[in-house]
PDB file of C-alpha atoms in Angstrom:
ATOM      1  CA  UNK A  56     -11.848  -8.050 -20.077  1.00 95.00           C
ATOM      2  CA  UNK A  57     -11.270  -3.926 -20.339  1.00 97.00           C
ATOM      3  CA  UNK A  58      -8.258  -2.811 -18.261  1.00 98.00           C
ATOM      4  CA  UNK A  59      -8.057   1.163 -17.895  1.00 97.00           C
ATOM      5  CA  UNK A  60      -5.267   2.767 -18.042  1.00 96.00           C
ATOM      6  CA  UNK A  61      -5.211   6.326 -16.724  1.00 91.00           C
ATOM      7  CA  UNK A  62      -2.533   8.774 -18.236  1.00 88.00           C
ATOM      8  CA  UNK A  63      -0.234   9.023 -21.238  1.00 89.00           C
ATOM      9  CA  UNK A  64       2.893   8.714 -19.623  1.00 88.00           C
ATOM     10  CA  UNK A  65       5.877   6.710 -19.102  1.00 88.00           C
ATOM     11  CA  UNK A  66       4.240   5.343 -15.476  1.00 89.00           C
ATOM     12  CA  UNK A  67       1.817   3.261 -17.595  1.00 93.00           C
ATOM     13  CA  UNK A  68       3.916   1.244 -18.722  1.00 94.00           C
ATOM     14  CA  UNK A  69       3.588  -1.839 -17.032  1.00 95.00           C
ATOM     15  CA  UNK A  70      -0.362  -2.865 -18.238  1.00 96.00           C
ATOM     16  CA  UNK A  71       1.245  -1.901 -21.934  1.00 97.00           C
ATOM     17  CA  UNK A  72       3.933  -3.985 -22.009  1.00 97.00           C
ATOM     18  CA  UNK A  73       1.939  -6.716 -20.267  1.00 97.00           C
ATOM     19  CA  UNK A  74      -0.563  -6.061 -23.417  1.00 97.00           C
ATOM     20  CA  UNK A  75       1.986  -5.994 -26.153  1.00 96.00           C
ATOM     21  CA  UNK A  76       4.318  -8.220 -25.513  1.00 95.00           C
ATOM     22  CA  UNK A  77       2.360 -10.996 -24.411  1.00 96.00           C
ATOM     23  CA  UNK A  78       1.858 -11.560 -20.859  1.00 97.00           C
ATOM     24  CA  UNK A  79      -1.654 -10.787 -20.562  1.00 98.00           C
ATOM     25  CA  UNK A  80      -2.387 -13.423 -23.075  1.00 97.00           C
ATOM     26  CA  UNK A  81       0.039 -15.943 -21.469  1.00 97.00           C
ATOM     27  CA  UNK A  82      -1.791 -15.640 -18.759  1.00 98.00           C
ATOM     28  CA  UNK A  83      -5.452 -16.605 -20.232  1.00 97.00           C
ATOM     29  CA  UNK A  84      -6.418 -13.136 -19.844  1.00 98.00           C
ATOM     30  CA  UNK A  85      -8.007 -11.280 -22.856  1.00 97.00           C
ATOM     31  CA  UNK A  86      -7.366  -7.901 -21.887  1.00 97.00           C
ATOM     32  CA  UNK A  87      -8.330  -4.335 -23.773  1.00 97.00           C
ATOM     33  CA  UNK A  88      -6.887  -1.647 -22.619  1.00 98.00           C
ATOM     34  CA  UNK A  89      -9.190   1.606 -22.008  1.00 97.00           C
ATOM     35  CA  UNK A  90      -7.832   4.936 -21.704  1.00 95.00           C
ATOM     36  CA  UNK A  91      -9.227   7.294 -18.797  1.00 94.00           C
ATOM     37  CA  UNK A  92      -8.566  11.240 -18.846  1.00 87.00           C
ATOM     38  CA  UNK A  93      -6.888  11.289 -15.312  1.00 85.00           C
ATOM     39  CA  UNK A  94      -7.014   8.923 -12.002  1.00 87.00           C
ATOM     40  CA  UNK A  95     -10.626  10.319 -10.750  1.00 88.00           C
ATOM     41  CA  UNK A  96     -12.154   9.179 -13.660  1.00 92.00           C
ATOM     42  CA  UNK A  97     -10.668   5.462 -13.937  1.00 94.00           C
ATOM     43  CA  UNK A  98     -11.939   5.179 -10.508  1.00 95.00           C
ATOM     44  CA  UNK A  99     -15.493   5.881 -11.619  1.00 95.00           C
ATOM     45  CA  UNK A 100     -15.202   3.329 -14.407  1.00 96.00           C
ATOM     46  CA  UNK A 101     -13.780   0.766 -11.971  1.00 97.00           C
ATOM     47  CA  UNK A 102     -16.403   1.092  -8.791  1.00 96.00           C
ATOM     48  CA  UNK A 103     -19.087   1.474 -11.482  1.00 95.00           C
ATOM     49  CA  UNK A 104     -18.173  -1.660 -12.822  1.00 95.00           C
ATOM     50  CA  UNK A 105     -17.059  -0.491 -16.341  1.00 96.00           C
ATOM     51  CA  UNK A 106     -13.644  -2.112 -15.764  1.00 98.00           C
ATOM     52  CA  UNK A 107     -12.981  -4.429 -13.240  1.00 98.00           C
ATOM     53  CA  UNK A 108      -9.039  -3.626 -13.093  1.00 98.00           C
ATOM     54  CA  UNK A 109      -7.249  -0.010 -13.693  1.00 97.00           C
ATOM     55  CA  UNK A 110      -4.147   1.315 -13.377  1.00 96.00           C
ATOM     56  CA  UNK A 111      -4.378   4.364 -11.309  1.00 94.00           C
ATOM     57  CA  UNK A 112      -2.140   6.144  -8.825  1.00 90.00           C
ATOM     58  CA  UNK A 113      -3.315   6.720  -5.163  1.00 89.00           C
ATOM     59  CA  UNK A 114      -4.882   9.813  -4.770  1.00 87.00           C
ATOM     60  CA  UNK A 115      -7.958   8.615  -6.613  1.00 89.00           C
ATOM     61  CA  UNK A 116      -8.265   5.542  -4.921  1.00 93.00           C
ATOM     62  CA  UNK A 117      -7.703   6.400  -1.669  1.00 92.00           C
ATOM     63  CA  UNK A 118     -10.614   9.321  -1.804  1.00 90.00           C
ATOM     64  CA  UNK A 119     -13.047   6.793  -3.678  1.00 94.00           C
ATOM     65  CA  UNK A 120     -12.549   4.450  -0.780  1.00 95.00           C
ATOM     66  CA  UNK A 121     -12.930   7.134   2.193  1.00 95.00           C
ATOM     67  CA  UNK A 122     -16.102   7.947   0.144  1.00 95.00           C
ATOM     68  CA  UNK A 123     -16.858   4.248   0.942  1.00 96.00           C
ATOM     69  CA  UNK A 124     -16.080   2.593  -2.413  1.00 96.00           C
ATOM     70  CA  UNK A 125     -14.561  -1.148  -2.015  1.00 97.00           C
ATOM     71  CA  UNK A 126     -11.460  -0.111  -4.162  1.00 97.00           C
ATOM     72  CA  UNK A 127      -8.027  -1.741  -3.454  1.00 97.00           C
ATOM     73  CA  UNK A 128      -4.611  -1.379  -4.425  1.00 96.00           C
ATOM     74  CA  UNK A 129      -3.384  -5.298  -5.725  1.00 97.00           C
ATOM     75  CA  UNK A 130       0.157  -4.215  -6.660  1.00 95.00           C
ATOM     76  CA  UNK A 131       1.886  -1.099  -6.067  1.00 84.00           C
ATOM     77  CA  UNK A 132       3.611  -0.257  -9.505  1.00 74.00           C
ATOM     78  CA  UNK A 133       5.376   3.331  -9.365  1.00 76.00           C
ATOM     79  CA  UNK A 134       6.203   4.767  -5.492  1.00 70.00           C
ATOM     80  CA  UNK A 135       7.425   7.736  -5.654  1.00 69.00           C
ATOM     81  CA  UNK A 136       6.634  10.790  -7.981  1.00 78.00           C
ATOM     82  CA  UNK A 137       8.278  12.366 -10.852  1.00 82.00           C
ATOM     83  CA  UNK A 138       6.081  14.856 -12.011  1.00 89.00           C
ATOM     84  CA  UNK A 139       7.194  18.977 -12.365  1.00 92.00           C
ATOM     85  CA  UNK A 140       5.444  22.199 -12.433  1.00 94.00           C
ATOM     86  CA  UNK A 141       6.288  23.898 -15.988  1.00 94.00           C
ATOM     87  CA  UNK A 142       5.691  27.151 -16.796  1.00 94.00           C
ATOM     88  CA  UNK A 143       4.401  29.070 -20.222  1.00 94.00           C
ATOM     89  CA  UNK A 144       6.797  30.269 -22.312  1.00 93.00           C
ATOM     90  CA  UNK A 145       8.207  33.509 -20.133  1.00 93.00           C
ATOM     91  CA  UNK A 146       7.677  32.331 -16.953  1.00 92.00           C
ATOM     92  CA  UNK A 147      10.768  31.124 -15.078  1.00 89.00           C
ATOM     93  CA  UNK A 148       9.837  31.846 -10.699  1.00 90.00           C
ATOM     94  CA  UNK A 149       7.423  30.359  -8.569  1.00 91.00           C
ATOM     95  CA  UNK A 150       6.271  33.814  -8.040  1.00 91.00           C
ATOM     96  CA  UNK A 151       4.674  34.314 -11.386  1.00 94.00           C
ATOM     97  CA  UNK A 152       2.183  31.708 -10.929  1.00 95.00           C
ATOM     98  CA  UNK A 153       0.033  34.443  -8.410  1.00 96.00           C
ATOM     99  CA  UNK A 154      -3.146  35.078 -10.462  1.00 96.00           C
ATOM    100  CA  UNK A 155      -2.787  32.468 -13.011  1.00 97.00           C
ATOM    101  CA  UNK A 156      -3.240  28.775 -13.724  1.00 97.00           C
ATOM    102  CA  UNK A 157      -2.273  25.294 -14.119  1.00 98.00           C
ATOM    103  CA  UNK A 158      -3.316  22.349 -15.887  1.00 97.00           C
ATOM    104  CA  UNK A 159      -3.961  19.033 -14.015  1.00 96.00           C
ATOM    105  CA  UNK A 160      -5.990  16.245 -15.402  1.00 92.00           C
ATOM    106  CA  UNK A 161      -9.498  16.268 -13.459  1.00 91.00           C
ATOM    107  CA  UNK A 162     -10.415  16.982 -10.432  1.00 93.00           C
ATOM    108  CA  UNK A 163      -9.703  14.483  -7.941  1.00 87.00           C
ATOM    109  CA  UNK A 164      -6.157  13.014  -9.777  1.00 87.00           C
ATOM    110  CA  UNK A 165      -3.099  12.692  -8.928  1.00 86.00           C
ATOM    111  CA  UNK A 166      -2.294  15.921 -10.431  1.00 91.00           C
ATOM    112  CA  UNK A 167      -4.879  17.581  -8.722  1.00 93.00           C
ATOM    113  CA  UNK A 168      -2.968  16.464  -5.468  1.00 89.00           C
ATOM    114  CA  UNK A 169       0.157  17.314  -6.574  1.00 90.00           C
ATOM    115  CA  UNK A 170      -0.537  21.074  -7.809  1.00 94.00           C
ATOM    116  CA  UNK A 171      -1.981  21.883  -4.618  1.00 95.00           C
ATOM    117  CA  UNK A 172       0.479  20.233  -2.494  1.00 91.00           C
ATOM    118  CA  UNK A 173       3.432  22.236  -5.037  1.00 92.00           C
ATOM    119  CA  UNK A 174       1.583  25.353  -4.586  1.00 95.00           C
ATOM    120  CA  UNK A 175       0.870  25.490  -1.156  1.00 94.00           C
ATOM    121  CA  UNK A 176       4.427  24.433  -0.553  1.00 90.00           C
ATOM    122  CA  UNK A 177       5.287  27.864  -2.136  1.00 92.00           C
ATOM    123  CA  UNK A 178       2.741  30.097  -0.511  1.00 94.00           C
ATOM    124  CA  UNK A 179       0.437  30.058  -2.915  1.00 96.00           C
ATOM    125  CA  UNK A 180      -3.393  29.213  -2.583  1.00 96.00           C
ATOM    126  CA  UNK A 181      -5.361  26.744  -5.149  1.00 96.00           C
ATOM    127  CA  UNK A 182      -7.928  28.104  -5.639  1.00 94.00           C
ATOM    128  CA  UNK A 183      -7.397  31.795  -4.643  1.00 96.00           C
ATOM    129  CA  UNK A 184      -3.967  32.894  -5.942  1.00 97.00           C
ATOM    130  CA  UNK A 185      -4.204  30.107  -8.547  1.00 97.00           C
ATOM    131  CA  UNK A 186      -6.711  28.405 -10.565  1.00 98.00           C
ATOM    132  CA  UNK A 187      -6.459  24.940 -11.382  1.00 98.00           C
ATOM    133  CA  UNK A 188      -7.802  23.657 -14.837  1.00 97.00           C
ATOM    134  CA  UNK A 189      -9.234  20.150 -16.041  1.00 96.00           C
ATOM    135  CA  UNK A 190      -7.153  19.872 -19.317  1.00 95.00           C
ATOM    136  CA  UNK A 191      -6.621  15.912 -19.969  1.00 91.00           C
ATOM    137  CA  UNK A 192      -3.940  13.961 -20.835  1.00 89.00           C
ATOM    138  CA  UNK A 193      -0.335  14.930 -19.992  1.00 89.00           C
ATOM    139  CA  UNK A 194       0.384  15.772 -23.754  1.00 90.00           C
ATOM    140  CA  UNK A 195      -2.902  17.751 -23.866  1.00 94.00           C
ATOM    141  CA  UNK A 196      -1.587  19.971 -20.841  1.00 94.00           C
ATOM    142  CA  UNK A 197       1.677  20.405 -22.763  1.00 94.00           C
ATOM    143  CA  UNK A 198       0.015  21.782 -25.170  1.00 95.00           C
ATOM    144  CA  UNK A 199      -1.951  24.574 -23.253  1.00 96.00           C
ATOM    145  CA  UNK A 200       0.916  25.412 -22.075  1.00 95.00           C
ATOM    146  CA  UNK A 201       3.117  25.826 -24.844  1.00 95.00           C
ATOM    147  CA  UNK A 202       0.184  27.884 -26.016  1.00 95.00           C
ATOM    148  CA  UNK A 203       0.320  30.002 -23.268  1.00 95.00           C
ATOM    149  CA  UNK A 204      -3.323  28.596 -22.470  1.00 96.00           C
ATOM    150  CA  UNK A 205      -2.580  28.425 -18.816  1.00 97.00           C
ATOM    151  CA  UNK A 206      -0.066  29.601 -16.721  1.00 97.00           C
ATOM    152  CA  UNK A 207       1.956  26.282 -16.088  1.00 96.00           C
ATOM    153  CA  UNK A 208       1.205  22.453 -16.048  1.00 97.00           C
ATOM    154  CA  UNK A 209       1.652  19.753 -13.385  1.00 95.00           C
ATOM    155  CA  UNK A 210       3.759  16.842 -16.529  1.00 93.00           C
ATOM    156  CA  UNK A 211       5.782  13.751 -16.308  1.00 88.00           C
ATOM    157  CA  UNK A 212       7.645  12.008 -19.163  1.00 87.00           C
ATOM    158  CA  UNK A 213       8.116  12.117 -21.519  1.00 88.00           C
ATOM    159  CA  UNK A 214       5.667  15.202 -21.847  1.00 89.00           C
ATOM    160  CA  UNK A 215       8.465  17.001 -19.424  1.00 90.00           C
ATOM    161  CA  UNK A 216      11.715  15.924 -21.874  1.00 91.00           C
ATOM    162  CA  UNK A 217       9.445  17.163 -24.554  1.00 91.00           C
ATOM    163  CA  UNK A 218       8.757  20.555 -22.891  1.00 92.00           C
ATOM    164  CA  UNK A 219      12.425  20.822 -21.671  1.00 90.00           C
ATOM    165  CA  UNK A 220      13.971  20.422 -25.089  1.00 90.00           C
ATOM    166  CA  UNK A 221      10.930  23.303 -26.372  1.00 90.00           C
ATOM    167  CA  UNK A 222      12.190  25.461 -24.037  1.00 90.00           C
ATOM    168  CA  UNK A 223       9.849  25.655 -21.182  1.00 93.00           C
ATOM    169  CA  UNK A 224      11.162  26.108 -17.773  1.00 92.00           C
ATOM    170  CA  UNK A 225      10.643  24.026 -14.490  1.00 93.00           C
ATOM    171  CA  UNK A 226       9.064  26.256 -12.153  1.00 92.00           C
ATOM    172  CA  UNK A 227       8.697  23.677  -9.088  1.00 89.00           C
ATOM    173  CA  UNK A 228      10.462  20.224  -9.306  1.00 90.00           C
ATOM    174  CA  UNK A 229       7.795  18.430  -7.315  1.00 84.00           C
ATOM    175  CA  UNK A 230       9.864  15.187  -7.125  1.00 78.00           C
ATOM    176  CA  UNK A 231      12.712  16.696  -5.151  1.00 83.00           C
ATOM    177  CA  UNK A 232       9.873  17.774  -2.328  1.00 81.00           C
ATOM    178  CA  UNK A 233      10.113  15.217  -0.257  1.00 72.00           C
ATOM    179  CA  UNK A 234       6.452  14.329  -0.840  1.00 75.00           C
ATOM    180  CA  UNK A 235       6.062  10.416   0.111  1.00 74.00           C
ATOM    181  CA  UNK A 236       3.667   9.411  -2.527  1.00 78.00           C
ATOM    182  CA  UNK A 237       1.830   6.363  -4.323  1.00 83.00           C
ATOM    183  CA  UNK A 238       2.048   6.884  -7.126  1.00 85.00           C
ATOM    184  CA  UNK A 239       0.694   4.035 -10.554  1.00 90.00           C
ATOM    185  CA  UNK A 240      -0.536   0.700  -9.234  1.00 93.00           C
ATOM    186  CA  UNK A 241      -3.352  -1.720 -10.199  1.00 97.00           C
ATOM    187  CA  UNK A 242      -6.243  -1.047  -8.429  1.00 97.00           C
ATOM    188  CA  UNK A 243      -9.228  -3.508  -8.258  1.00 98.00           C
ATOM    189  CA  UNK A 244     -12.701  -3.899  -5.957  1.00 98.00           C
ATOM    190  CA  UNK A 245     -12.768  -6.498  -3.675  1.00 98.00           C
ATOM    191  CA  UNK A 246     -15.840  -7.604  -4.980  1.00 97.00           C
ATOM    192  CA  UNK A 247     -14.048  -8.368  -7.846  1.00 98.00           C
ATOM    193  CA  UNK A 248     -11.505 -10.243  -5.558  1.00 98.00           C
ATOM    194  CA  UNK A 249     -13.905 -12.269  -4.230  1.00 98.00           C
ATOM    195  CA  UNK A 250     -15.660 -12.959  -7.008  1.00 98.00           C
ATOM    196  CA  UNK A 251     -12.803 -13.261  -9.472  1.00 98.00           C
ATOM    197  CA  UNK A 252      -9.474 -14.574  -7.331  1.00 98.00           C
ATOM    198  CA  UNK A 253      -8.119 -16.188 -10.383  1.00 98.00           C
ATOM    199  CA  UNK A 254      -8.369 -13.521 -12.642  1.00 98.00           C
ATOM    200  CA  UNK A 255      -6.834 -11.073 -10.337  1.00 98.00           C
ATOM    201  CA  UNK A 256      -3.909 -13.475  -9.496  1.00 98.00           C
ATOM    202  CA  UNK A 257      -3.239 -14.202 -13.201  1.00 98.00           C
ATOM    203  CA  UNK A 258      -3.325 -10.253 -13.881  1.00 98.00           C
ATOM    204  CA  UNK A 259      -1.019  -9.642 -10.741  1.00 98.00           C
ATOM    205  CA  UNK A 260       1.444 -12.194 -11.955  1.00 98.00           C
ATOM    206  CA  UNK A 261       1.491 -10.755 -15.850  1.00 97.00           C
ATOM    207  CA  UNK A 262       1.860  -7.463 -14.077  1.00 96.00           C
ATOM    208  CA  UNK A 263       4.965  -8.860 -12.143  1.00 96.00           C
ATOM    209  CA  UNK A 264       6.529 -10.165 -15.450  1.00 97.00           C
ATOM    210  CA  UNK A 265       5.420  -6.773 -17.279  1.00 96.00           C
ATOM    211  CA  UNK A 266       7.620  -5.046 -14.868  1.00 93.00           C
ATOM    212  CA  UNK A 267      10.584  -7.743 -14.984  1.00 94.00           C
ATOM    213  CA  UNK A 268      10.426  -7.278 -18.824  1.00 95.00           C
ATOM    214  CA  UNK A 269      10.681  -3.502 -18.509  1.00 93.00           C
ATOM    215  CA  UNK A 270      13.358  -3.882 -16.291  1.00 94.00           C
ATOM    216  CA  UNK A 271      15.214  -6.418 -18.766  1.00 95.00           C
ATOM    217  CA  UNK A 272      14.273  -5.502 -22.177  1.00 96.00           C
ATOM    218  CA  UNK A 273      14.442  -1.602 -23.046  1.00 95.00           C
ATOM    219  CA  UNK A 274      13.359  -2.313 -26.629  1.00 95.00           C
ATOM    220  CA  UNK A 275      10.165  -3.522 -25.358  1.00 95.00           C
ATOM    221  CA  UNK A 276       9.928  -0.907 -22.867  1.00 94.00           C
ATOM    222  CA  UNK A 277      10.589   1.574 -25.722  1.00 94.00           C
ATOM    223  CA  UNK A 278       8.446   0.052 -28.024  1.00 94.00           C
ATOM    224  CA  UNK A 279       5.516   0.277 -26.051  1.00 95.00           C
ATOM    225  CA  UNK A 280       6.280   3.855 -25.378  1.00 93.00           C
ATOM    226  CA  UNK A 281       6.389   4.951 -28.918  1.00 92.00           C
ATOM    227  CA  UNK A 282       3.408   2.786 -29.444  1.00 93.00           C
ATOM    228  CA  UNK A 283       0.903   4.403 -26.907  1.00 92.00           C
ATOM    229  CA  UNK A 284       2.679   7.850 -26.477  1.00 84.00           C
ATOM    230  CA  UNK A 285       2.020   8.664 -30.191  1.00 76.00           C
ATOM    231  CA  UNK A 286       3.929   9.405 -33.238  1.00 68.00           C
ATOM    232  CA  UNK A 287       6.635  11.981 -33.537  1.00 76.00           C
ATOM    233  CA  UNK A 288       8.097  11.379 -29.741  1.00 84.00           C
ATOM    234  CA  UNK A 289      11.689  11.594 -30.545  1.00 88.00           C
ATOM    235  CA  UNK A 290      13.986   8.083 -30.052  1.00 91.00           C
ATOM    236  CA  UNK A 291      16.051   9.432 -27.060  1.00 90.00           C
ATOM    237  CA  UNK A 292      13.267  11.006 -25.560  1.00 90.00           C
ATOM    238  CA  UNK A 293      11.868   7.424 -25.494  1.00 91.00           C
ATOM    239  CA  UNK A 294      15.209   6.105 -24.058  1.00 91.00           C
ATOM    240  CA  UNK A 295      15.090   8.689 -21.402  1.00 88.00           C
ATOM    241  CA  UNK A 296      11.811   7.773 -20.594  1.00 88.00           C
ATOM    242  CA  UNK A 297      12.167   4.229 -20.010  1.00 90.00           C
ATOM    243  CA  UNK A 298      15.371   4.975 -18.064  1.00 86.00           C
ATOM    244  CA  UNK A 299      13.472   7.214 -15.907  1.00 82.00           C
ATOM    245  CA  UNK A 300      11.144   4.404 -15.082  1.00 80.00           C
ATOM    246  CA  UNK A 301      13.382   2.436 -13.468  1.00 79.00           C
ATOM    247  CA  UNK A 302      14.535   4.814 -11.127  1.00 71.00           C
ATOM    248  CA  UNK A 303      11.128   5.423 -10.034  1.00 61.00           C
ATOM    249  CA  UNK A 304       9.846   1.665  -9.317  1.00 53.00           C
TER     250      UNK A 304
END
């Protein structure tokens, strides 16, 4: 069975844990994890049938179902946000921002949401003052900004530790907004549910002991973060990471 997953990020780590350490198989599930470029698309994959489970954060699955899709939340995962707006190298104020850009995933993500709800929230307009840009992955919108390919990017961790300690400054902290927000959760069709109750109550219960393990075992939190995340994340990065995690659940 293929499982998306829908960001490189620290918020994922429930369905990787679940994958690596051994719940999925405990289970009788015989998952493969997929990787989706941003929410919008994992929600695609899962109403089109490609996978019939994703991790995905709200934003996505919310529109796909007011669109008409039969998508469902099963467990909620990550509920509140944790994400910043990070500027190019040089820009430091909010104010900068005017005529420029930021990176978000795809059209449709949670990042999406969250630039335009950051931006309006300090007069600017997506769209008119700002442009926002489909980049990818939250290491890939790093990147163009470290380049100085956009203007800013919406990041989480560890991609924001990683810009911190490279000198990049926060130019909105989008967590401390108040913003009430769903964020990571497994999302499934209730077709699926229907069709498939025991599958989806074996993958909510080795989602449940994912995020027990998580909370119980930081090496195989940390682990799993080097693992997916990529090579040459720095140890304490990692740490901070995970620890971040569990302030968020």
């Amino acid at each position: 069975m293929n499982v998306g997953y829908s960001a490189i990020s620290a918020d994922q780590l429930p369905a990787w844990v679940a994958k690596d350490s051994g719940m999925f198989e405990k289970n009788g599930l015989d998952a493969q994890l997929i990787f989706f470029t941003g929410g919008s698309t994992a929600i695609l994959a899962l109403v089109s049938g490609d996978v019939p489970i994703t991790q995905v954060a709200g934003p996505g699955l919310v529109s796909s179902a007011l669109a008409g899709s039969d998508a469902v939340f099963v467990a909620a995962g990550i509920t509140s946000l944790n994400y910043v707006l990070m500027g190019k190298p040089g820009l430091t104020k909010p104010e900068q921002l005017k005529g420029g850009s930021v990176a978000i995933s795809r059209f449709g993500s949670a990042t999406d949401s969250i630039a335009r709800f950051a931006l309006k929230a300090i007069g600017l307009t997506p769209g008119k003052d700002v442009t926002l840009v489909q980049v990818g992955s939250g290491p890939s919108r790093l990147d163009a900004a470290l380049t100085g390919k956009v203007s800013a990017a919406v990041i989480n961790p560890p991609s924001s530790y990683i810009a911190e300690r490279r000198g990049l400054t926060v130019v909105v902290d989008i967590a401390k907004m108040g913003l009430v927000f769903q964020h990571t959760g497994v999302a499934t069709t209730r077709r699926f549910i229907k069709e498939h109750p025991d599958i989806v109550r074996k993958y909510v219960k080795a989602h449940m002991e994912a995020v027990h393990r998580i909370w119980t075992d930081k090496e195989a939190g940390v682990r799993a973060l080097a693992k997916y995340m990529g090579r040459g994340v720095d140890r304490d990065i990692l740490e901070k990471s995970w620890q971040g995690i569990l302030t968020e659940s």
